[in-house]
N, C-alpha and C. Protein backbone atom coordinates (compact mmCIF):
# COMPACT_ATOMS: atom_id res chain seq x y z
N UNK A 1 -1.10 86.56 41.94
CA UNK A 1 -0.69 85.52 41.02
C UNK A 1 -1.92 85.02 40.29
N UNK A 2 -2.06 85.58 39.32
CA UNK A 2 -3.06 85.28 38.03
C UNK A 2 -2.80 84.40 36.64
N UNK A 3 -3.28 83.64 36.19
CA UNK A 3 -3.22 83.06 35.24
C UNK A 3 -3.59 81.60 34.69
N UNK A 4 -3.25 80.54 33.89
CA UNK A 4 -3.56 79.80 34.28
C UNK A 4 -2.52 78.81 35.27
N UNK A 5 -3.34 78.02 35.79
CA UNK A 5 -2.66 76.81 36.43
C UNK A 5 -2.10 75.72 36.54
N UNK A 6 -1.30 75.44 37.11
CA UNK A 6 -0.79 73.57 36.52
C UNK A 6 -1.41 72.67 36.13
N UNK A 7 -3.20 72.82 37.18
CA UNK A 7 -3.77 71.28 36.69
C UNK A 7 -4.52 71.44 35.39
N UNK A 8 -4.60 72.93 35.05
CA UNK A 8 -5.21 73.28 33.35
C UNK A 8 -4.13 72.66 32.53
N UNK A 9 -2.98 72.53 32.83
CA UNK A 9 -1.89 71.76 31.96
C UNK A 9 -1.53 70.82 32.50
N UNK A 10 -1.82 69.86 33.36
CA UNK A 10 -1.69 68.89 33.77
C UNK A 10 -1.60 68.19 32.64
N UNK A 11 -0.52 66.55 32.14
CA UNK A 11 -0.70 66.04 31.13
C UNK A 11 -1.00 66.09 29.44
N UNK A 12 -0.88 67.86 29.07
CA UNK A 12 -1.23 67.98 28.02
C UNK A 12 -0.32 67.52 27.51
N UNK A 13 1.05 67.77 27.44
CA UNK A 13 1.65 66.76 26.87
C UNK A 13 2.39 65.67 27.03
N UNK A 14 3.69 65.26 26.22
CA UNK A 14 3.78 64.15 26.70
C UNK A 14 5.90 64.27 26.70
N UNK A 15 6.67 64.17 28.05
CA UNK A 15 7.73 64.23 27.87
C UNK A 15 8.77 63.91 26.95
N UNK A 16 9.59 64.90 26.16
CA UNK A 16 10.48 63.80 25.48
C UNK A 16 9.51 63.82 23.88
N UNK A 17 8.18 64.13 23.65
CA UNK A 17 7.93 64.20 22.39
C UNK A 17 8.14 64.97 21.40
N UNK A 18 8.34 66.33 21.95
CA UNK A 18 8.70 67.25 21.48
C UNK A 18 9.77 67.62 20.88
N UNK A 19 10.36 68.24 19.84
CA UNK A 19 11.23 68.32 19.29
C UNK A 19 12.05 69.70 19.76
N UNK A 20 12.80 69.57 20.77
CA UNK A 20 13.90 70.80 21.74
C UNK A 20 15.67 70.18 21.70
N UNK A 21 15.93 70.85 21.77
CA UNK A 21 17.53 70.83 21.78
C UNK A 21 18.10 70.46 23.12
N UNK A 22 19.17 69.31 22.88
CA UNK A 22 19.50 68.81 24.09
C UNK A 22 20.36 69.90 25.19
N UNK A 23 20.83 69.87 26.57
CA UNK A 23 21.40 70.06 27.45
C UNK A 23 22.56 70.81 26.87
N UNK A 24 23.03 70.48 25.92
CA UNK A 24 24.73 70.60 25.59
C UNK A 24 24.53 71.73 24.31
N UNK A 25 23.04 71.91 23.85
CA UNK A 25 23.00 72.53 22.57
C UNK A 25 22.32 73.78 23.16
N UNK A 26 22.12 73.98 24.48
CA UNK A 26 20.87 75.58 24.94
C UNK A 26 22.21 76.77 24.90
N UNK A 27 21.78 77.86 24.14
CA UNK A 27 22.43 78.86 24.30
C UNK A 27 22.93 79.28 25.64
N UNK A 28 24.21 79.58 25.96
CA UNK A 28 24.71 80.30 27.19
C UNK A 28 24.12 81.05 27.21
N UNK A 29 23.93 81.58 29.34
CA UNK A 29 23.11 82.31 29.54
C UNK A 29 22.09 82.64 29.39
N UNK A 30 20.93 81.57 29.00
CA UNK A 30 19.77 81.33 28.53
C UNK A 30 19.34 80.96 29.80
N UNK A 31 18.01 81.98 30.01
CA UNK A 31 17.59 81.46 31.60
C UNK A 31 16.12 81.04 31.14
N UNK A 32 15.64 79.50 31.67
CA UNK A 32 14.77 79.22 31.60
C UNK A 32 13.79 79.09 33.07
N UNK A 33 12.89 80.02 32.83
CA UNK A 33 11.82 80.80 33.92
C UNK A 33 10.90 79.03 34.68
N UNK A 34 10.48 78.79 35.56
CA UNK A 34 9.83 77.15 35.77
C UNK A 34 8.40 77.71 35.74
N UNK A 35 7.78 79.40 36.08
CA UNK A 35 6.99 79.99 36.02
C UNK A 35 6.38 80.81 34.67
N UNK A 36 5.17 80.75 34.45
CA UNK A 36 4.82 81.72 33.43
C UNK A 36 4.64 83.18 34.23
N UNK A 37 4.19 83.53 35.08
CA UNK A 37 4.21 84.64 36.08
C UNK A 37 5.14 84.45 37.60
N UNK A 38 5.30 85.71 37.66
CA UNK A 38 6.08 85.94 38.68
C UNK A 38 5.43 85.25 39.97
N UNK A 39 6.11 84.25 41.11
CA UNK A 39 5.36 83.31 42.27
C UNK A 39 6.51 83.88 43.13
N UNK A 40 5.39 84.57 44.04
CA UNK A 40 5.90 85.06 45.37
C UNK A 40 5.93 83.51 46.65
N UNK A 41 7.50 83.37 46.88
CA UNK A 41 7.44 81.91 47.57
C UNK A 41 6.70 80.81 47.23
N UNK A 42 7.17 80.49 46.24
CA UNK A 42 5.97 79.38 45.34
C UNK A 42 6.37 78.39 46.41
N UNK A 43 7.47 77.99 47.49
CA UNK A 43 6.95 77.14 48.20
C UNK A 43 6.00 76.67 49.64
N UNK A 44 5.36 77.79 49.28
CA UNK A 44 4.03 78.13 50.35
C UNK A 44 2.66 77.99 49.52
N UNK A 45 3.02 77.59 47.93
CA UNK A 45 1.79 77.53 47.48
C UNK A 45 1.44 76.10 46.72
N UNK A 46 0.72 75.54 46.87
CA UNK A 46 0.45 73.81 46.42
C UNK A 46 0.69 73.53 45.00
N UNK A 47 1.77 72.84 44.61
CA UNK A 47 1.79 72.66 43.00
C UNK A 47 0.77 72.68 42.41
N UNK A 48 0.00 72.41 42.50
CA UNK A 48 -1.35 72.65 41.25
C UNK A 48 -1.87 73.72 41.34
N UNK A 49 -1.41 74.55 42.46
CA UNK A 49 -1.81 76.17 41.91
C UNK A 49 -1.31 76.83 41.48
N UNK A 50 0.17 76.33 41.09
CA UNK A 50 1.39 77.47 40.84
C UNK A 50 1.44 77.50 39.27
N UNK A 51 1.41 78.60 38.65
CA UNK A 51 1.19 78.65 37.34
C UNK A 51 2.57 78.05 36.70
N UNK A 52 3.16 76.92 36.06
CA UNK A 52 4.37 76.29 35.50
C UNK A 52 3.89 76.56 33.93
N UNK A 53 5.46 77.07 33.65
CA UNK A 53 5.60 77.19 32.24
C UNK A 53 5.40 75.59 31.43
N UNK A 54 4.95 76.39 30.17
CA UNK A 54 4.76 75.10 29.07
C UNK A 54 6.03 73.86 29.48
N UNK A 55 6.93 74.39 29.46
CA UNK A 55 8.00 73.33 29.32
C UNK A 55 8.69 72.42 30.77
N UNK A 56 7.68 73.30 31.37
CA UNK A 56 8.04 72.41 32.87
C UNK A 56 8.12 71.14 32.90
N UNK A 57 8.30 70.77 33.48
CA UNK A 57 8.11 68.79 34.21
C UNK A 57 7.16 68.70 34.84
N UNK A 58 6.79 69.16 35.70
CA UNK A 58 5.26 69.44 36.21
C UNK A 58 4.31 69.07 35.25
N UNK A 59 4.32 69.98 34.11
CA UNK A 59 3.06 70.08 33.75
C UNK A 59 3.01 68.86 31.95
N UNK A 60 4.17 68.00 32.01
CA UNK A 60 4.34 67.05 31.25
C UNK A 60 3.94 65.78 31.91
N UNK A 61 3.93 64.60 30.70
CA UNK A 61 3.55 63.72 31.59
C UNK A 61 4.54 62.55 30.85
N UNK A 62 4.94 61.67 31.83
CA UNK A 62 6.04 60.32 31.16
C UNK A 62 5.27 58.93 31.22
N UNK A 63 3.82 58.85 31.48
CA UNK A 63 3.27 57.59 31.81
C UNK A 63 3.01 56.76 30.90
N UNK A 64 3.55 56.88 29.58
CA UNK A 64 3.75 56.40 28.50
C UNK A 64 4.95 55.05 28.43
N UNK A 65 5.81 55.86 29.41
CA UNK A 65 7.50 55.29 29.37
C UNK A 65 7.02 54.01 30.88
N UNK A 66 5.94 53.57 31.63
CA UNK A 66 5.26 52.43 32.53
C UNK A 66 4.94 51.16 32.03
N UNK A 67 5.48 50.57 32.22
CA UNK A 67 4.85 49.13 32.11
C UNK A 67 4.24 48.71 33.25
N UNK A 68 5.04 48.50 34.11
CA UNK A 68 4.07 48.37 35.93
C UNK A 68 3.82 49.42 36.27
N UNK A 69 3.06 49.60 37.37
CA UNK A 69 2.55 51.04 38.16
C UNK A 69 2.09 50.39 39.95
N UNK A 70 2.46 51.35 40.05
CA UNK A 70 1.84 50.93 42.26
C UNK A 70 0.41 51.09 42.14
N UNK A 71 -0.09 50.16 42.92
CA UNK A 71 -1.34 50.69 43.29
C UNK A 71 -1.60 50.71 44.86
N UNK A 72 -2.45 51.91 45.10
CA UNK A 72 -2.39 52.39 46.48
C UNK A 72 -3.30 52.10 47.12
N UNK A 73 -3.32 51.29 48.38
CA UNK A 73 -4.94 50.20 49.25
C UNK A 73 -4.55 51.18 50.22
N UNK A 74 -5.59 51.93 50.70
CA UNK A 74 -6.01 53.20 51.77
C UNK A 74 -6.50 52.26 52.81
N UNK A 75 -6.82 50.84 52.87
CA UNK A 75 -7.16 50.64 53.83
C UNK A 75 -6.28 49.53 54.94
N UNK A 76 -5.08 49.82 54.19
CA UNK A 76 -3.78 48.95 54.73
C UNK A 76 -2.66 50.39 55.13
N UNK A 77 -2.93 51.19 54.06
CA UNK A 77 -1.90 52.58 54.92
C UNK A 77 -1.74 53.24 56.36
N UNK A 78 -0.48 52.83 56.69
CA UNK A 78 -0.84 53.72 58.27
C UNK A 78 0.33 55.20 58.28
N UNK A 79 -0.16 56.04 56.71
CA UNK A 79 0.70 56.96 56.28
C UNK A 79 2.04 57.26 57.30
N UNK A 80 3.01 56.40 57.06
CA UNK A 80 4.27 56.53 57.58
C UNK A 80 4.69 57.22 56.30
N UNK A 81 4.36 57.59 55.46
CA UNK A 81 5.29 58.65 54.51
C UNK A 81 6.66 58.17 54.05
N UNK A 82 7.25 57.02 54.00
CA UNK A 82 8.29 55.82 53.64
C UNK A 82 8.05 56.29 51.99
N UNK A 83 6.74 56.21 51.48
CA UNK A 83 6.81 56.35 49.87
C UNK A 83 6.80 57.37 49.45
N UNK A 84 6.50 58.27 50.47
CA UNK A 84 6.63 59.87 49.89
C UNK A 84 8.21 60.06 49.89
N UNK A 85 8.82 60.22 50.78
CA UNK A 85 10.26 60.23 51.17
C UNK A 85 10.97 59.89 50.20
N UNK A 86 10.89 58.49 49.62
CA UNK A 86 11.84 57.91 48.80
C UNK A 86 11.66 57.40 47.17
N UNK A 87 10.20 58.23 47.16
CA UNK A 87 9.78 58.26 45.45
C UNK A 87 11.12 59.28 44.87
N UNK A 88 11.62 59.07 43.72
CA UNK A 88 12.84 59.47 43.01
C UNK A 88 11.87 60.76 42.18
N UNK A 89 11.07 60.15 41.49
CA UNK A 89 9.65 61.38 41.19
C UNK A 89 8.64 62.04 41.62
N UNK A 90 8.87 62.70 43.54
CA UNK A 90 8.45 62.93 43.70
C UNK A 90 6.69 62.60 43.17
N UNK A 91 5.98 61.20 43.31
CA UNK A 91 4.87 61.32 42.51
C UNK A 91 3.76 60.35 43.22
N UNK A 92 4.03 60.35 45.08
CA UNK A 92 3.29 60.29 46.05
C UNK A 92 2.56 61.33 46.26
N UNK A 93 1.25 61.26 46.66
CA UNK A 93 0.35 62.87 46.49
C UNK A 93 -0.29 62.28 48.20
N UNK A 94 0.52 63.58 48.88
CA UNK A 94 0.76 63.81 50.18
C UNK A 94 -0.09 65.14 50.94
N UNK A 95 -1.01 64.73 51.63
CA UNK A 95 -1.11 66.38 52.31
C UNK A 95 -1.26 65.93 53.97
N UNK A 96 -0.90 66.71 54.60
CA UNK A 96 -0.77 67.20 56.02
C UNK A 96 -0.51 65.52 56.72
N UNK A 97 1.00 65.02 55.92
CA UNK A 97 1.02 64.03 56.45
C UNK A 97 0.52 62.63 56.28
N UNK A 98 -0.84 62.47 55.31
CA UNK A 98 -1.45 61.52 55.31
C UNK A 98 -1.40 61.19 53.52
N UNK A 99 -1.17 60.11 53.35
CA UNK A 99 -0.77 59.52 51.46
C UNK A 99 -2.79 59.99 51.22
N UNK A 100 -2.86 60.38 49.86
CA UNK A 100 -4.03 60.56 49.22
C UNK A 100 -3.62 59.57 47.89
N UNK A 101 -3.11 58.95 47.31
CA UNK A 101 -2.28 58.14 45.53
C UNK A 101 -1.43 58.50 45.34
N UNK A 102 -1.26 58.12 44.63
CA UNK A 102 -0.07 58.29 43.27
C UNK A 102 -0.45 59.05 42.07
N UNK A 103 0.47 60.23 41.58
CA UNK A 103 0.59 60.94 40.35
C UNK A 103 1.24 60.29 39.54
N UNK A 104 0.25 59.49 38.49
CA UNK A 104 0.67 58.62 37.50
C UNK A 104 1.10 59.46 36.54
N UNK A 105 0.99 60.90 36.30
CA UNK A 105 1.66 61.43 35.34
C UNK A 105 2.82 61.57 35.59
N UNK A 106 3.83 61.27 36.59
CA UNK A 106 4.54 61.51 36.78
C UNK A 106 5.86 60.35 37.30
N UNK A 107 4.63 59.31 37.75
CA UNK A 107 5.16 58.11 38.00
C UNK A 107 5.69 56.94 37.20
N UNK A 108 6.96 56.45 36.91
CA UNK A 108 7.83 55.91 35.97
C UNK A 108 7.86 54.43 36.24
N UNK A 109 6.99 53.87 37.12
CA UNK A 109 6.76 52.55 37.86
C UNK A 109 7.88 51.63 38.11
N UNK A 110 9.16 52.68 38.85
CA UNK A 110 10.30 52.13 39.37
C UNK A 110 10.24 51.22 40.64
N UNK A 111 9.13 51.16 41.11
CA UNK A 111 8.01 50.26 42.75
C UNK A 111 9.58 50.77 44.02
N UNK A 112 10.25 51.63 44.06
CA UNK A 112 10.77 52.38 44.99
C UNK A 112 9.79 52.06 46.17
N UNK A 113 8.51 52.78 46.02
CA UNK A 113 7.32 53.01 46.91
C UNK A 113 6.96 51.62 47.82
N UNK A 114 6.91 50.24 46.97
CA UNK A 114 6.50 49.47 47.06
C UNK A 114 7.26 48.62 48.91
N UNK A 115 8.98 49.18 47.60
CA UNK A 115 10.07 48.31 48.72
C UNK A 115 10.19 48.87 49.93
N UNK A 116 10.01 50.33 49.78
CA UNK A 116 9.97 50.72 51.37
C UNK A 116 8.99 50.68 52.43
N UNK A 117 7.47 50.76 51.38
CA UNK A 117 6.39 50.28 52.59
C UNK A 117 6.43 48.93 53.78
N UNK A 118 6.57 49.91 54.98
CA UNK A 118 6.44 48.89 55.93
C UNK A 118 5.22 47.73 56.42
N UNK A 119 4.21 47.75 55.55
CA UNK A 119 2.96 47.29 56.49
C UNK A 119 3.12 45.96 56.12
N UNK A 120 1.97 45.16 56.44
CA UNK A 120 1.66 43.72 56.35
C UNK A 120 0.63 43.34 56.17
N UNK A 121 -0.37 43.23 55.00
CA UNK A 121 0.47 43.43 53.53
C UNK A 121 0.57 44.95 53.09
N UNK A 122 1.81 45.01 52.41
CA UNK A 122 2.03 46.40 51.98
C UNK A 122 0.62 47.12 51.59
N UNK A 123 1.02 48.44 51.45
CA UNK A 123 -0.13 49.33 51.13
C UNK A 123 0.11 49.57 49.74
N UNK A 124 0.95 49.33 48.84
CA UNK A 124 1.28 49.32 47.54
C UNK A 124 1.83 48.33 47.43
N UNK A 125 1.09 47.65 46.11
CA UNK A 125 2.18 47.15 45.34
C UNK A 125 2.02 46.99 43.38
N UNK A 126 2.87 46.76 43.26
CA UNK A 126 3.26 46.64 41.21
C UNK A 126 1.80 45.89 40.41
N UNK A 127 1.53 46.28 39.65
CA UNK A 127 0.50 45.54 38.73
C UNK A 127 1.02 46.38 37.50
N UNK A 128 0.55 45.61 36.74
CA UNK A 128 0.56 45.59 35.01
C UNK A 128 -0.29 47.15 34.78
N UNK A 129 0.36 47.64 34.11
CA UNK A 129 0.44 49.18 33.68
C UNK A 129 -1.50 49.02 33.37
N UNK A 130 -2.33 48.09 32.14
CA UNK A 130 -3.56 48.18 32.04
C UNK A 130 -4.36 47.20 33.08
N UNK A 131 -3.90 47.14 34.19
CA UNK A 131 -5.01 46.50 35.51
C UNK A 131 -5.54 47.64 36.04
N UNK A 132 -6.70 47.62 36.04
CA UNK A 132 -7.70 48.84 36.68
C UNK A 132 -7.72 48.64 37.79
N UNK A 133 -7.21 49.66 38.60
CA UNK A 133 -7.31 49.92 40.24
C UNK A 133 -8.31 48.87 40.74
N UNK A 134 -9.37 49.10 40.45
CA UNK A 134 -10.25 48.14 41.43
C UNK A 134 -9.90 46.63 41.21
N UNK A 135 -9.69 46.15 40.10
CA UNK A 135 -9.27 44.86 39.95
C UNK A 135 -8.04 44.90 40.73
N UNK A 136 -6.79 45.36 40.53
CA UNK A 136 -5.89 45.41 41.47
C UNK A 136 -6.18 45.24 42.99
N UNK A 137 -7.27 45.97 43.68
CA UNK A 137 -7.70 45.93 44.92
C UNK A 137 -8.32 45.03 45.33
N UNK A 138 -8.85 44.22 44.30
CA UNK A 138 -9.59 42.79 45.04
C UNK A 138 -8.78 41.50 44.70
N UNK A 139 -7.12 41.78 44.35
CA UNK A 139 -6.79 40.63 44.01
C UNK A 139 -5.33 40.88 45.20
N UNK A 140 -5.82 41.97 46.26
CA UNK A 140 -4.65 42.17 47.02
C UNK A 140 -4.76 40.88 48.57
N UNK A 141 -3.21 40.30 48.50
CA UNK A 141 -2.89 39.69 49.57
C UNK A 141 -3.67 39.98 50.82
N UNK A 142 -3.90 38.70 51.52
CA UNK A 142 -4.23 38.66 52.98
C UNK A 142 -2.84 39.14 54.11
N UNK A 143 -3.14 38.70 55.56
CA UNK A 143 -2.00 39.50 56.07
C UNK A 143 -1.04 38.35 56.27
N UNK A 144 0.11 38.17 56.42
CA UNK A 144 0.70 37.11 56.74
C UNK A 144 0.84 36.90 58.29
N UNK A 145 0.88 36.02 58.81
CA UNK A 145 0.80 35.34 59.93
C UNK A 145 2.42 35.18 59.92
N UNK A 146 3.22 35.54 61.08
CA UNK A 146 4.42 35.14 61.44
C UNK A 146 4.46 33.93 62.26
N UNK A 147 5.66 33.42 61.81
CA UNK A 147 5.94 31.84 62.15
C UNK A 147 6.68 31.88 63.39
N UNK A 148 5.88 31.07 64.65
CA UNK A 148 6.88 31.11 65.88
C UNK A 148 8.03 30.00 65.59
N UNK A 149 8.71 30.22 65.84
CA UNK A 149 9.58 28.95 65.88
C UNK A 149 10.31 28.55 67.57
C-alpha cells in the first residue's frame, strides 16, 4: 500500500465547500471507492496511514461550522474512554486505550464528550471556538468538595 496518505490531506479542504451533487442526484450504481489504492484490511491499519480518497470525510475538515470546542486537561483524565465511545464524530484521538485530544478537524463542538466525562473536575470542557488551549487550561475549575449532609 503505496501512495499518499491521509495526514498529507489532512484538512486541505473544507466540507460542504465544494460544489458536488446531492445524495438524490449521484448516478445509479455509481460506486464511490473511500480509498485511492487498494487497503488490504484497512481496519488493522491507523487512519492516518490509510490512503483516503479526495472526497472522503477523513480527509475534509468541518471546523469552520464550531463555535465552542472541548478542551482536553491530561492531567484530570483517568482515560475511561466515556468520550471516545460517545463522540457522534468519532473525533477523540485514542490509542491503546489511553485519550491523546481531540481532532478538531473533525470535531463539530456538540460537548457530547464533555457530558459524559466522569471525573471531578471533568477532563473536558466547552470554551469559545478562539480561546487558546493554554488559556483554557489555566482558567480550569478546582475539584469540588462533596457536601456531607
Amino acid at each position: 500500500m503505496k501512495g499518499v496518505l491521509a495526514t498529507d490531506k489532512r484538512g486541505v479542504r473544507e466540507l460542504g465547500a465544494e460544489d458536488l451533487v446531492g445524495w438524490d442526484e449521484v448516478t445509479q450504481g455509481v460506486v464511490l471507492n473511500s480509498f485511492d489504492l487498494e487497503v488490504e484490511n484497512p481496519a488493522f491499519v491507523r487512519p492516518e496511514e490509510r490512503p483516503y480518497s479526495d472526497f472522503n470525510s477523513y480527509t475534509a475538515t468541518v471546523a469552520s461550522w464550531r463555535v465552542i470546542k472541548p478542551v482536553y486537561n491530561r492531567d484530570i483524565c483517568i482515560d475511561c474512554q466515556n468520550c471516545w465511545v460517545w463522540c457522534p464524530d468519532t473525533s477523540i484521538i485514542s490509542r491503546d486505550k489511553q485519550m491523546l485530544g481531540i481532532d478538531y478537524d473533525h470535531c463539530k463542538g456538540c460537548g457530547v464528550c464533555v457530558e459524559v466525562c466522569p471525573t471531578n473536575p471533568k477532563s473536558l470542557l466547552m470554551f469559545a471556538e478562539a480561546e487558546e488551549p493554554e488559556a483554557a487550561l489555566s482558567q480550569w475549575p478546582e475539584k469540588k468538595k462533596k457536601e456531607k449532609k
